[in-house]
Amino acid sequence: MPAPASSTSQRSTATVLFERFLLALCDPHAGERLLELHAPEALVRHVDALRPASECAAEEFARGHHEVSIAGRAALPNYASARLLQAQTDPDTLETVAWFELRDRTCELTLIAALGLSIPVEAEAAAIGQLPCIGWCTLAARIEPWTFRDGLLQSLADYPWMRPAGQPAARALLDASYFRRHWRPAVKFMTLPDARFSCQMSTACCKHDFEITLPPEAQRVIDAMPWERLRPELAGTRLAVRADGKLQLKEINEACRFLGTHRQCLIHQTLGRQPFGPCAVFPFSFAQTPEGIAVSLSPICGSTRLGLGVAPLEREDDLRERLAHREPRTATAFRIAPGIEVPWKTFRDVEQGLRECLAPGDIPLRRRLHVGSRLLSAVRKREPIETARWLDEPLAQISSELRAAIHGMLTKVLHWDRAALRTLPADIPANLCELEMREAAILVRILQNVMFSKVYSYPYDLTTAHNFVIVLYLLALIMQARSAGPMPELLWQELGSLGVHGLLNNVLHEGVPEGFRALLGTSDFGRWALAA
């Protein structure tokens, strides 16, 4: 192993290598030169993934660098004017962490960058004069006391910004770090008026009965974690690879393995941020509309369900950062009922009307849902809107056979193999059509959020979405009947899963007879269900 270089030599070498790196990174035609600057184990862009430099063919890497650079030339940063601030070499490993001030000429920003340099193995070092190579490069808010390994972990955690939603691809992890810190999509956000969230560290999102998958790059972050001082038994953890190439962070019936003893995510705690997209986005979800991004909240989280915390629009920068992790839900057409397309303005106004029907008040929730069904029918048939009359009219009269069919549909839902549902009695209350919610305000917030999230209305239509909401209401009544007091937290969480996360769609469309499924797109179904 070569002897450590002098302090002056370290600083000079780091400056030269960093300047060469920036020049090659910003030159669409310098891909091969950029690859040569990296240590064999350094992770570089390869197509749409990260791969060690030693595994990348120079010609293929150069072609990819050119394509990404040209495609993103209007948005990619143009780095220049690097000035060394500090350099420190570990005498045992000969790994150097150097800090620079540099400028982005595209947006005229002054940046702080950290550069990790390492000496290749001796056989490789001899071929290039024992010069160090680039192991990683990332941005930071200030000079930090990072080791080489600390900087590597921070750099790898920016992998989601290699291809953020709505933004050109990054040329390297340095660009990904730039996007995370300085790029925010220019969108208008919309939320429900009473939407609130602040993390209460309940870890419900880490333990709830659903699966979480990650892209392959997440394994790089897990491998770089200092498990030996956090939790040694997690060293060498390899997430299972699914058939679709994604990694399985959590199965349906397990809690996340990376939770600490004090209800904290060990990865989030170590990095100071959450690198995994599904975890970073939760409890928010996004839907694209012609007027902006609709932001809904998962009622699995008790904070959002109870309206506790900060209004999302008071933390817009946070929303924009989360949005980079997830493509918003989109629709190519807007439908009020199956096969009946309407202009966006009509769709928006009817959706708002349905949510207003649910608004808290003295009117029983069952009656408010009935008015929503009548509203959908009137809009579809172009009949007058007669809310006052609908409030006073009797609910639908249904046959015992139809009531049995609807109860059978609900029974199929209750028999779905989920931990929360297994705690419920198998029988539907005989007086279901007479029950009303005791905690109606909480349920209203959930049901309004389901409509606003567009999880059912975009893939289907507003009538089907409203009928899903009515089914959720009936399930809430069944859950409430389990006990005389407040509904257990586990059941509220399950109700949120069935709603905002679309699980009810799977249950009904997998387990209900085809003819009955077709009724879900009619306003008659909603009126019948409320009378069942």
Short mmCIF file of C-alpha atoms in Angstrom, two decimals:
data_model
loop_
_atom_site.label_atom_id
_atom_site.label_comp_id
_atom_site.label_asym_id
_atom_site.label_seq_id
_atom_site.Cartn_x
_atom_site.Cartn_y
_atom_site.Cartn_z
CA MET A 1 0.00 0.00 0.00
CA PRO A 2 1.50 3.41 -0.91
CA ALA A 3 2.48 5.81 1.86
CA PRO A 4 0.13 8.68 2.70
CA ALA A 5 0.66 11.83 0.67
CA SER A 6 1.43 15.18 2.27
CA SER A 7 -1.41 17.55 3.19
CA THR A 8 -0.55 19.88 0.32
CA SER A 9 -0.42 16.98 -2.10
CA GLN A 10 -3.79 15.70 -0.87
CA ARG A 11 -5.40 19.07 -1.44
CA SER A 12 -3.85 19.48 -4.87
CA THR A 13 -4.84 15.99 -5.99
CA ALA A 14 -8.40 16.40 -4.72
CA THR A 15 -8.79 19.72 -6.51
CA VAL A 16 -7.45 18.38 -9.81
CA LEU A 17 -9.66 15.28 -9.68
CA PHE A 18 -12.75 17.26 -8.76
CA GLU A 19 -12.22 19.76 -11.57
CA ARG A 20 -11.72 16.91 -14.05
CA PHE A 21 -14.86 15.25 -12.74
CA LEU A 22 -16.99 18.38 -13.14
CA LEU A 23 -15.66 19.06 -16.64
CA ALA A 24 -16.39 15.52 -17.78
CA LEU A 25 -19.79 15.42 -16.07
CA CYS A 26 -20.93 18.61 -17.81
CA ASP A 27 -19.58 17.58 -21.23
CA PRO A 28 -22.02 15.34 -23.17
CA HIS A 29 -19.08 13.93 -25.16
CA ALA A 30 -16.84 13.08 -22.19
CA GLY A 31 -18.54 9.93 -20.94
CA GLU A 32 -15.52 7.66 -21.23
CA ARG A 33 -13.33 10.17 -19.45
CA LEU A 34 -15.92 10.48 -16.67
CA LEU A 35 -16.02 6.72 -16.18
CA GLU A 36 -12.22 6.49 -16.00
CA LEU A 37 -12.13 8.90 -13.05
CA HIS A 38 -14.17 6.54 -10.85
CA ALA A 39 -12.93 3.79 -8.57
CA PRO A 40 -13.92 0.31 -9.78
CA GLU A 41 -16.49 -0.06 -6.99
CA ALA A 42 -17.95 3.45 -7.37
CA LEU A 43 -21.61 3.40 -8.37
CA VAL A 44 -22.41 5.20 -11.61
CA ARG A 45 -25.45 5.54 -13.84
CA HIS A 46 -26.03 2.54 -16.07
CA VAL A 47 -29.15 2.86 -18.24
CA ASP A 48 -31.78 3.51 -15.53
CA ALA A 49 -29.93 1.88 -12.65
CA LEU A 50 -26.74 2.16 -10.60
CA ARG A 51 -23.86 -0.20 -11.27
CA PRO A 52 -20.20 -0.39 -10.17
CA ALA A 53 -17.94 1.41 -12.64
CA SER A 54 -15.94 -1.77 -13.21
CA GLU A 55 -19.07 -3.45 -14.61
CA CYS A 56 -19.79 -0.73 -17.17
CA ALA A 57 -18.52 -0.93 -20.75
CA ALA A 58 -16.92 2.41 -21.61
CA GLU A 59 -18.67 2.81 -24.95
CA GLU A 60 -22.09 1.95 -23.55
CA PHE A 61 -21.58 4.28 -20.56
CA ALA A 62 -20.50 7.12 -22.85
CA ARG A 63 -23.55 6.64 -25.05
CA GLY A 64 -25.86 6.76 -22.03
CA HIS A 65 -24.10 9.84 -20.64
CA HIS A 66 -24.53 11.63 -23.95
CA GLU A 67 -28.24 10.76 -24.20
CA VAL A 68 -29.02 11.88 -20.66
CA SER A 69 -26.97 15.07 -21.03
CA ILE A 70 -28.68 16.09 -24.28
CA ALA A 71 -32.18 15.22 -23.08
CA GLY A 72 -31.76 17.26 -19.90
CA ARG A 73 -29.54 20.10 -21.11
CA ALA A 74 -32.12 22.76 -20.21
CA ALA A 75 -32.56 21.52 -16.63
CA LEU A 76 -29.30 19.84 -15.60
CA PRO A 77 -26.91 21.89 -13.45
CA ASN A 78 -23.75 23.30 -15.02
CA TYR A 79 -21.08 23.12 -12.32
CA ALA A 80 -18.08 25.46 -12.26
CA SER A 81 -15.66 27.45 -10.09
CA ALA A 82 -14.70 24.72 -7.63
CA ARG A 83 -12.81 25.99 -4.55
CA LEU A 84 -11.34 23.55 -2.04
CA LEU A 85 -12.49 24.20 1.52
CA GLN A 86 -11.12 21.21 3.38
CA ALA A 87 -9.60 17.77 2.77
CA GLN A 88 -8.99 14.99 5.27
CA THR A 89 -7.39 11.59 4.61
CA ASP A 90 -7.80 8.56 6.86
CA PRO A 91 -4.23 7.23 7.37
CA ASP A 92 -5.47 3.67 7.78
CA THR A 93 -7.60 3.41 4.65
CA LEU A 94 -6.08 6.27 2.58
CA GLU A 95 -9.65 7.35 1.88
CA THR A 96 -10.07 11.11 1.49
CA VAL A 97 -13.14 13.27 2.05
CA ALA A 98 -12.73 16.69 0.43
CA TRP A 99 -15.13 19.62 0.64
CA PHE A 100 -15.59 22.19 -2.10
CA GLU A 101 -17.56 25.32 -2.80
CA LEU A 102 -18.79 25.46 -6.38
CA ARG A 103 -21.34 27.26 -8.48
CA ASP A 104 -24.20 26.12 -10.67
CA ARG A 105 -24.16 28.45 -13.66
CA THR A 106 -27.63 27.34 -14.78
CA CYS A 107 -29.39 28.78 -11.72
CA GLU A 108 -26.54 30.85 -10.27
CA LEU A 109 -26.48 28.87 -7.04
CA THR A 110 -23.51 28.50 -4.69
CA LEU A 111 -23.19 24.89 -3.54
CA ILE A 112 -21.22 22.86 -1.00
CA ALA A 113 -20.01 19.53 -2.35
CA ALA A 114 -18.30 16.58 -0.68
CA LEU A 115 -16.00 14.30 -2.68
CA GLY A 116 -14.89 10.84 -1.59
CA LEU A 117 -11.57 9.58 -2.98
CA SER A 118 -10.04 6.15 -2.54
CA ILE A 119 -6.86 4.40 -3.65
CA PRO A 120 -7.60 1.42 -5.93
CA VAL A 121 -6.04 -1.97 -5.18
CA GLU A 122 -2.31 -2.04 -5.83
CA ALA A 123 -2.43 -3.77 -9.21
CA GLU A 124 -4.84 -1.16 -10.54
CA ALA A 125 -3.12 1.72 -8.77
CA ALA A 126 0.20 0.91 -10.41
CA ALA A 127 -1.37 1.29 -13.84
CA ILE A 128 -2.51 4.83 -13.16
CA GLY A 129 0.38 6.10 -11.07
CA GLN A 130 -1.23 5.35 -7.69
CA LEU A 131 -3.58 8.31 -7.99
CA PRO A 132 -6.81 8.09 -5.99
CA CYS A 133 -10.12 7.67 -7.79
CA ILE A 134 -13.57 9.07 -7.17
CA GLY A 135 -15.73 6.89 -4.94
CA TRP A 136 -18.71 9.23 -4.57
CA CYS A 137 -19.73 12.86 -4.80
CA THR A 138 -22.71 14.60 -3.26
CA LEU A 139 -23.99 17.95 -2.00
CA ALA A 140 -24.52 19.03 1.60
CA ALA A 141 -25.85 22.08 3.39
CA ARG A 142 -22.53 22.60 5.18
CA ILE A 143 -19.22 20.89 5.90
CA GLU A 144 -19.97 17.76 7.93
CA PRO A 145 -17.64 15.46 9.93
CA TRP A 146 -18.22 12.63 7.49
CA THR A 147 -16.05 9.59 7.06
CA PHE A 148 -15.72 8.14 3.57
CA ARG A 149 -18.42 5.62 4.46
CA ASP A 150 -20.75 8.33 5.81
CA GLY A 151 -20.51 10.25 2.56
CA LEU A 152 -21.06 7.11 0.49
CA LEU A 153 -24.27 6.38 2.41
CA GLN A 154 -25.53 9.96 2.01
CA SER A 155 -24.78 9.84 -1.70
CA LEU A 156 -26.49 6.50 -2.28
CA ALA A 157 -29.61 7.66 -0.44
CA ASP A 158 -30.25 10.15 -3.24
CA TYR A 159 -30.94 7.36 -5.75
CA PRO A 160 -34.67 8.23 -6.09
CA TRP A 161 -33.64 11.53 -7.69
CA MET A 162 -31.74 9.78 -10.46
CA ARG A 163 -35.10 9.77 -12.24
CA PRO A 164 -37.55 11.90 -10.24
CA ALA A 165 -41.14 12.18 -11.43
CA GLY A 166 -41.50 14.96 -13.98
CA GLN A 167 -37.78 15.78 -14.15
CA PRO A 168 -35.00 14.83 -16.62
CA ALA A 169 -32.75 12.00 -15.51
CA ALA A 170 -29.59 12.76 -13.54
CA ARG A 171 -26.16 12.10 -15.03
CA ALA A 172 -24.71 11.02 -11.69
CA LEU A 173 -25.59 10.89 -8.01
CA LEU A 174 -24.24 14.44 -7.69
CA ASP A 175 -27.07 15.60 -9.96
CA ALA A 176 -29.52 13.50 -7.92
CA SER A 177 -28.36 15.30 -4.79
CA TYR A 178 -28.81 18.63 -6.59
CA PHE A 179 -32.37 17.72 -7.61
CA ARG A 180 -33.25 16.67 -4.06
CA ARG A 181 -32.07 19.95 -2.62
CA HIS A 182 -32.89 22.48 -5.29
CA TRP A 183 -35.49 21.15 -7.73
CA ARG A 184 -39.17 21.32 -6.93
CA PRO A 185 -41.94 20.74 -9.48
CA ALA A 186 -43.82 23.93 -10.31
CA VAL A 187 -47.32 22.72 -9.50
CA LYS A 188 -50.34 23.96 -7.62
CA PHE A 189 -51.44 21.75 -4.73
CA MET A 190 -55.02 21.32 -3.51
CA THR A 191 -56.15 19.62 -0.30
CA LEU A 192 -59.30 19.18 1.71
CA PRO A 193 -59.90 22.18 4.01
CA ASP A 194 -59.48 20.17 7.22
CA ALA A 195 -56.52 18.04 6.06
CA ARG A 196 -53.83 17.87 8.74
CA PHE A 197 -50.75 15.74 9.43
CA SER A 198 -47.79 15.67 11.78
CA CYS A 199 -45.95 12.42 12.46
CA GLN A 200 -46.77 11.03 15.92
CA MET A 201 -44.26 8.14 15.54
CA SER A 202 -47.00 5.55 15.91
CA THR A 203 -45.19 3.39 13.29
CA ALA A 204 -48.60 2.27 12.03
CA CYS A 205 -47.25 2.77 8.51
CA CYS A 206 -44.32 0.42 9.30
CA LYS A 207 -46.45 -2.33 10.80
CA HIS A 208 -49.78 -2.24 9.01
CA ASP A 209 -51.17 -5.15 7.04
CA PHE A 210 -49.84 -4.25 3.59
CA GLU A 211 -46.70 -4.97 1.60
CA ILE A 212 -44.03 -2.45 0.68
CA THR A 213 -41.77 -2.84 -2.34
CA LEU A 214 -38.66 -0.90 -3.34
CA PRO A 215 -36.53 -0.50 -6.48
CA PRO A 216 -33.28 -2.50 -6.72
CA GLU A 217 -31.11 0.53 -5.81
CA ALA A 218 -32.50 0.44 -2.26
CA GLN A 219 -30.28 -2.58 -1.56
CA ARG A 220 -27.22 -0.35 -2.06
CA VAL A 221 -28.39 1.90 0.77
CA ILE A 222 -29.05 -1.06 3.04
CA ASP A 223 -25.59 -2.49 2.29
CA ALA A 224 -23.91 0.85 3.16
CA MET A 225 -25.64 1.23 6.53
CA PRO A 226 -23.40 0.96 9.65
CA TRP A 227 -25.31 -1.98 11.04
CA GLU A 228 -22.39 -3.05 13.22
CA ARG A 229 -23.11 -0.15 15.59
CA LEU A 230 -26.89 0.09 15.06
CA ARG A 231 -28.05 -3.52 15.11
CA PRO A 232 -25.42 -6.12 14.23
CA GLU A 233 -27.97 -8.82 13.43
CA LEU A 234 -29.10 -6.75 10.42
CA ALA A 235 -25.64 -6.79 8.81
CA GLY A 236 -25.80 -8.58 5.47
CA THR A 237 -29.56 -8.11 5.14
CA ARG A 238 -30.71 -8.88 1.61
CA LEU A 239 -34.24 -8.02 0.60
CA ALA A 240 -36.05 -10.67 -1.41
CA VAL A 241 -36.23 -10.00 -5.15
CA ARG A 242 -39.73 -10.33 -6.60
CA ALA A 243 -40.61 -11.63 -10.03
CA ASP A 244 -41.07 -8.04 -11.26
CA GLY A 245 -37.51 -7.13 -10.17
CA LYS A 246 -38.59 -5.04 -7.18
CA LEU A 247 -37.40 -5.73 -3.65
CA GLN A 248 -39.75 -6.83 -0.88
CA LEU A 249 -39.16 -4.51 2.09
CA LYS A 250 -42.16 -5.82 3.99
CA GLU A 251 -44.64 -8.64 3.48
CA ILE A 252 -48.32 -8.18 4.25
CA ASN A 253 -48.16 -9.87 7.65
CA GLU A 254 -44.91 -8.46 9.01
CA ALA A 255 -43.53 -5.27 10.52
CA CYS A 256 -40.58 -3.53 8.89
CA ARG A 257 -37.32 -5.11 10.04
CA PHE A 258 -35.57 -1.73 10.21
CA LEU A 259 -37.59 -0.37 13.14
CA GLY A 260 -35.58 0.52 16.24
CA THR A 261 -36.49 -0.17 19.85
CA HIS A 262 -37.88 3.34 20.30
CA ARG A 263 -40.35 3.27 17.37
CA GLN A 264 -37.98 4.92 14.94
CA CYS A 265 -36.76 3.92 11.49
CA LEU A 266 -33.06 3.15 11.86
CA ILE A 267 -32.35 4.13 8.25
CA HIS A 268 -34.22 7.44 8.54
CA GLN A 269 -32.56 8.17 11.87
CA THR A 270 -29.06 7.51 10.50
CA LEU A 271 -29.50 9.54 7.33
CA GLY A 272 -31.66 12.29 8.78
CA ARG A 273 -34.18 11.64 6.00
CA GLN A 274 -36.13 8.82 4.40
CA PRO A 275 -34.57 7.42 1.19
CA PHE A 276 -37.27 4.87 0.38
CA GLY A 277 -40.06 6.28 -1.79
CA PRO A 278 -43.13 4.53 -0.28
CA CYS A 279 -42.00 5.51 3.22
CA ALA A 280 -41.10 9.07 2.21
CA VAL A 281 -44.46 9.70 0.51
CA PHE A 282 -46.70 8.24 3.23
CA PRO A 283 -49.28 9.37 4.33
CA PHE A 284 -49.69 11.54 1.23
CA SER A 285 -50.91 10.49 -2.20
CA PHE A 286 -51.17 12.61 -5.31
CA ALA A 287 -53.67 12.86 -8.15
CA GLN A 288 -53.10 15.00 -11.25
CA THR A 289 -55.98 17.26 -12.25
CA PRO A 290 -56.24 19.94 -14.95
CA GLU A 291 -56.04 22.50 -12.15
CA GLY A 292 -53.12 21.09 -10.19
CA ILE A 293 -52.22 18.21 -7.86
CA ALA A 294 -54.86 16.94 -5.43
CA VAL A 295 -53.15 15.84 -2.21
CA SER A 296 -54.97 13.27 -0.08
CA LEU A 297 -53.95 11.65 3.21
CA SER A 298 -54.02 8.01 4.25
CA PRO A 299 -56.37 7.43 7.21
CA ILE A 300 -54.20 4.49 8.27
CA CYS A 301 -52.29 7.26 10.06
CA GLY A 302 -54.11 8.34 13.22
CA SER A 303 -52.84 11.90 12.87
CA THR A 304 -54.56 12.37 9.50
CA ARG A 305 -57.69 10.51 10.58
CA LEU A 306 -58.16 12.78 13.60
CA GLY A 307 -57.10 15.96 11.80
CA LEU A 308 -54.03 16.55 13.99
CA GLY A 309 -50.99 18.55 12.95
CA VAL A 310 -50.09 20.92 10.15
CA ALA A 311 -52.13 21.68 7.04
CA PRO A 312 -50.31 20.21 4.00
CA LEU A 313 -50.35 23.55 2.16
CA GLU A 314 -48.34 25.06 5.00
CA ARG A 315 -45.49 22.68 4.08
CA GLU A 316 -45.47 22.97 0.30
CA ASP A 317 -41.72 22.49 -0.04
CA ASP A 318 -42.09 19.20 1.80
CA LEU A 319 -44.91 18.18 -0.55
CA ARG A 320 -42.80 18.98 -3.60
CA GLU A 321 -39.94 16.85 -2.30
CA ARG A 322 -42.29 13.93 -1.62
CA LEU A 323 -43.86 14.31 -5.07
CA ALA A 324 -40.49 13.50 -6.65
CA HIS A 325 -40.87 9.94 -5.33
CA ARG A 326 -44.20 9.17 -6.91
CA GLU A 327 -45.97 9.70 -10.22
CA PRO A 328 -49.38 11.22 -9.44
CA ARG A 329 -52.51 9.23 -10.17
CA THR A 330 -53.78 10.34 -13.58
CA ALA A 331 -56.85 9.94 -15.79
CA THR A 332 -57.18 10.24 -19.55
CA ALA A 333 -60.94 10.86 -19.28
CA PHE A 334 -63.36 11.86 -16.56
CA ARG A 335 -66.53 9.80 -16.08
CA ILE A 336 -69.61 10.40 -13.99
CA ALA A 337 -70.82 6.82 -14.53
CA PRO A 338 -69.46 3.82 -16.49
CA GLY A 339 -68.93 4.87 -20.12
CA ILE A 340 -70.28 8.40 -19.55
CA GLU A 341 -67.51 10.96 -19.98
CA VAL A 342 -67.93 14.52 -18.81
CA PRO A 343 -65.72 17.65 -18.95
CA TRP A 344 -63.32 18.14 -16.06
CA LYS A 345 -65.37 21.05 -14.67
CA THR A 346 -68.47 18.84 -14.39
CA PHE A 347 -66.47 16.03 -12.81
CA ARG A 348 -64.87 18.46 -10.33
CA ASP A 349 -68.19 20.07 -9.38
CA VAL A 350 -70.01 16.77 -8.88
CA GLU A 351 -67.10 15.38 -6.84
CA GLN A 352 -67.21 18.48 -4.66
CA GLY A 353 -70.98 18.12 -4.33
CA LEU A 354 -70.58 14.53 -3.14
CA ARG A 355 -68.06 15.63 -0.53
CA GLU A 356 -70.35 18.45 0.60
CA CYS A 357 -73.17 15.93 1.01
CA LEU A 358 -70.93 14.19 3.54
CA ALA A 359 -70.12 17.39 5.45
CA PRO A 360 -70.48 17.05 9.24
CA GLY A 361 -73.80 18.15 10.71
CA ASP A 362 -76.95 17.00 12.46
CA ILE A 363 -78.21 14.95 9.51
CA PRO A 364 -77.45 11.22 9.87
CA LEU A 365 -74.60 10.05 7.66
CA ARG A 366 -76.79 7.40 6.03
CA ARG A 367 -79.15 10.12 4.86
CA ARG A 368 -76.26 12.24 3.54
CA LEU A 369 -74.98 9.31 1.49
CA HIS A 370 -78.48 8.81 0.11
CA VAL A 371 -78.50 12.43 -1.09
CA GLY A 372 -75.19 11.78 -2.83
CA SER A 373 -76.68 8.86 -4.74
CA ARG A 374 -79.68 10.95 -5.75
CA LEU A 375 -77.37 13.75 -6.88
CA LEU A 376 -75.46 11.38 -9.17
CA SER A 377 -78.69 10.07 -10.65
CA ALA A 378 -80.01 13.59 -11.28
CA VAL A 379 -76.81 14.78 -12.94
CA ARG A 380 -76.70 11.71 -15.17
CA LYS A 381 -80.35 12.13 -16.21
CA ARG A 382 -80.10 15.94 -16.33
CA GLU A 383 -82.88 16.30 -13.78
CA PRO A 384 -83.30 19.16 -11.25
CA ILE A 385 -81.15 19.13 -8.11
CA GLU A 386 -83.65 18.84 -5.24
CA THR A 387 -81.57 18.36 -2.12
CA ALA A 388 -84.30 19.39 0.33
CA ARG A 389 -86.72 16.83 -1.09
CA TRP A 390 -84.12 14.08 -1.11
CA LEU A 391 -83.34 14.71 2.54
CA ASP A 392 -86.95 14.09 3.51
CA GLU A 393 -87.86 11.22 1.21
CA PRO A 394 -87.85 7.66 2.59
CA LEU A 395 -84.93 5.36 1.83
CA ALA A 396 -85.38 2.74 -0.88
CA GLN A 397 -87.50 -0.31 -0.19
CA ILE A 398 -85.70 -3.53 -1.17
CA SER A 399 -86.65 -7.18 -1.24
CA SER A 400 -85.32 -9.71 1.24
CA GLU A 401 -83.48 -11.40 -1.64
CA LEU A 402 -81.63 -8.19 -2.55
CA ARG A 403 -80.81 -7.55 1.11
CA ALA A 404 -79.39 -11.06 1.37
CA ALA A 405 -77.30 -10.50 -1.77
CA ILE A 406 -75.81 -7.26 -0.38
CA HIS A 407 -75.14 -8.89 2.98
CA GLY A 408 -73.46 -11.74 1.11
CA MET A 409 -71.19 -9.25 -0.64
CA LEU A 410 -70.24 -7.71 2.72
CA THR A 411 -69.62 -11.18 4.14
CA LYS A 412 -67.14 -11.88 1.33
CA VAL A 413 -65.27 -8.72 2.30
CA LEU A 414 -65.22 -9.74 5.97
CA HIS A 415 -63.86 -13.19 5.05
CA TRP A 416 -60.89 -11.73 3.20
CA ASP A 417 -57.70 -12.98 4.85
CA ARG A 418 -56.56 -9.88 6.75
CA ALA A 419 -55.64 -9.68 10.42
CA ALA A 420 -58.08 -6.88 11.31
CA LEU A 421 -61.01 -8.50 9.51
CA ARG A 422 -60.40 -11.79 11.29
CA THR A 423 -61.24 -10.05 14.60
CA LEU A 424 -64.82 -9.36 13.43
CA PRO A 425 -67.87 -11.60 13.85
CA ALA A 426 -68.73 -13.51 10.70
CA ASP A 427 -72.39 -12.46 10.81
CA ILE A 428 -73.80 -9.20 9.51
CA PRO A 429 -75.95 -7.39 12.14
CA ALA A 430 -79.60 -8.11 11.35
CA ASN A 431 -80.48 -4.44 11.95
CA LEU A 432 -77.67 -3.06 9.77
CA CYS A 433 -80.09 -0.77 7.94
CA GLU A 434 -81.01 0.90 11.26
CA LEU A 435 -77.50 1.50 12.62
CA GLU A 436 -75.66 4.82 12.56
CA MET A 437 -72.05 5.76 13.29
CA ARG A 438 -71.22 6.94 16.78
CA GLU A 439 -67.90 8.45 15.63
CA ALA A 440 -69.35 9.99 12.48
CA ALA A 441 -66.92 12.93 12.31
CA ILE A 442 -63.93 10.60 11.95
CA LEU A 443 -65.66 8.48 9.34
CA VAL A 444 -66.74 11.56 7.38
CA ARG A 445 -63.12 12.69 7.16
CA ILE A 446 -62.16 9.27 5.80
CA LEU A 447 -64.99 9.11 3.26
CA GLN A 448 -64.43 12.65 1.99
CA ASN A 449 -60.75 11.82 1.60
CA VAL A 450 -61.58 8.67 -0.37
CA MET A 451 -63.55 10.75 -2.87
CA PHE A 452 -60.83 13.39 -3.03
CA SER A 453 -58.03 10.83 -3.52
CA LYS A 454 -59.62 9.62 -6.79
CA VAL A 455 -58.39 6.11 -6.08
CA TYR A 456 -61.73 4.76 -7.31
CA SER A 457 -63.15 7.56 -9.47
CA TYR A 458 -60.17 7.84 -11.85
CA PRO A 459 -59.99 4.17 -12.86
CA TYR A 460 -63.79 3.87 -12.75
CA ASP A 461 -66.18 6.82 -12.36
CA LEU A 462 -67.81 9.02 -9.72
CA THR A 463 -70.84 6.78 -9.29
CA THR A 464 -68.71 3.69 -8.69
CA ALA A 465 -66.48 5.71 -6.33
CA HIS A 466 -69.48 6.90 -4.33
CA ASN A 467 -70.76 3.33 -4.10
CA PHE A 468 -67.39 2.22 -2.78
CA VAL A 469 -67.75 4.95 -0.14
CA ILE A 470 -71.17 3.54 0.83
CA VAL A 471 -69.67 0.05 1.16
CA LEU A 472 -66.99 1.51 3.42
CA TYR A 473 -69.72 3.12 5.51
CA LEU A 474 -71.49 -0.23 5.91
CA LEU A 475 -68.22 -1.93 6.83
CA ALA A 476 -67.60 0.78 9.43
CA LEU A 477 -71.02 0.05 10.95
CA ILE A 478 -70.16 -3.66 11.12
CA MET A 479 -66.80 -2.87 12.71
CA GLN A 480 -68.45 -0.52 15.20
CA ALA A 481 -70.90 -3.25 16.24
CA ARG A 482 -67.96 -5.28 17.56
CA SER A 483 -67.83 -3.23 20.76
CA ALA A 484 -69.92 -0.77 22.74
CA GLY A 485 -67.14 1.79 23.06
CA PRO A 486 -64.92 3.61 20.56
CA MET A 487 -63.88 1.61 17.52
CA PRO A 488 -60.43 0.00 17.96
CA GLU A 489 -57.47 1.62 16.22
CA LEU A 490 -56.76 -1.57 14.26
CA LEU A 491 -60.18 -1.39 12.61
CA TRP A 492 -59.87 2.30 11.75
CA GLN A 493 -56.56 1.51 10.08
CA GLU A 494 -58.14 -1.33 8.13
CA LEU A 495 -60.97 0.92 6.99
CA GLY A 496 -58.34 3.37 5.71
CA SER A 497 -56.57 0.59 3.81
CA LEU A 498 -59.78 -0.53 2.15
CA GLY A 499 -60.53 3.05 1.13
CA VAL A 500 -57.60 5.24 0.18
CA HIS A 501 -55.27 2.35 -0.69
CA GLY A 502 -57.82 0.72 -2.97
CA LEU A 503 -57.96 -2.67 -1.28
CA LEU A 504 -61.74 -2.74 -1.42
CA ASN A 505 -61.48 -2.70 -5.19
CA ASN A 506 -59.56 -5.98 -5.06
CA VAL A 507 -62.04 -7.60 -2.68
CA LEU A 508 -65.19 -6.67 -4.55
CA HIS A 509 -63.87 -7.29 -8.02
CA GLU A 510 -62.29 -10.62 -7.15
CA GLY A 511 -64.98 -12.07 -4.92
CA VAL A 512 -68.32 -10.71 -6.12
CA PRO A 513 -70.32 -12.31 -8.96
CA GLU A 514 -69.93 -10.56 -12.31
CA GLY A 515 -73.57 -9.45 -12.49
CA PHE A 516 -73.36 -7.90 -9.06
CA ARG A 517 -70.12 -6.10 -9.89
CA ALA A 518 -71.87 -4.41 -12.80
CA LEU A 519 -74.32 -2.84 -10.35
CA LEU A 520 -71.46 -0.97 -8.63
CA GLY A 521 -71.61 1.61 -11.42
CA THR A 522 -75.27 2.49 -10.83
CA SER A 523 -76.74 4.99 -8.38
CA ASP A 524 -79.45 2.42 -7.60
CA PHE A 525 -76.82 0.19 -6.00
CA GLY A 526 -75.91 2.91 -3.50
CA ARG A 527 -79.55 3.48 -2.51
CA TRP A 528 -80.16 -0.27 -2.17
CA ALA A 529 -77.01 -0.77 -0.09
CA LEU A 530 -78.08 1.97 2.32
CA ALA A 531 -81.38 0.16 2.82
CA ALA A 532 -79.73 -3.21 3.42
#
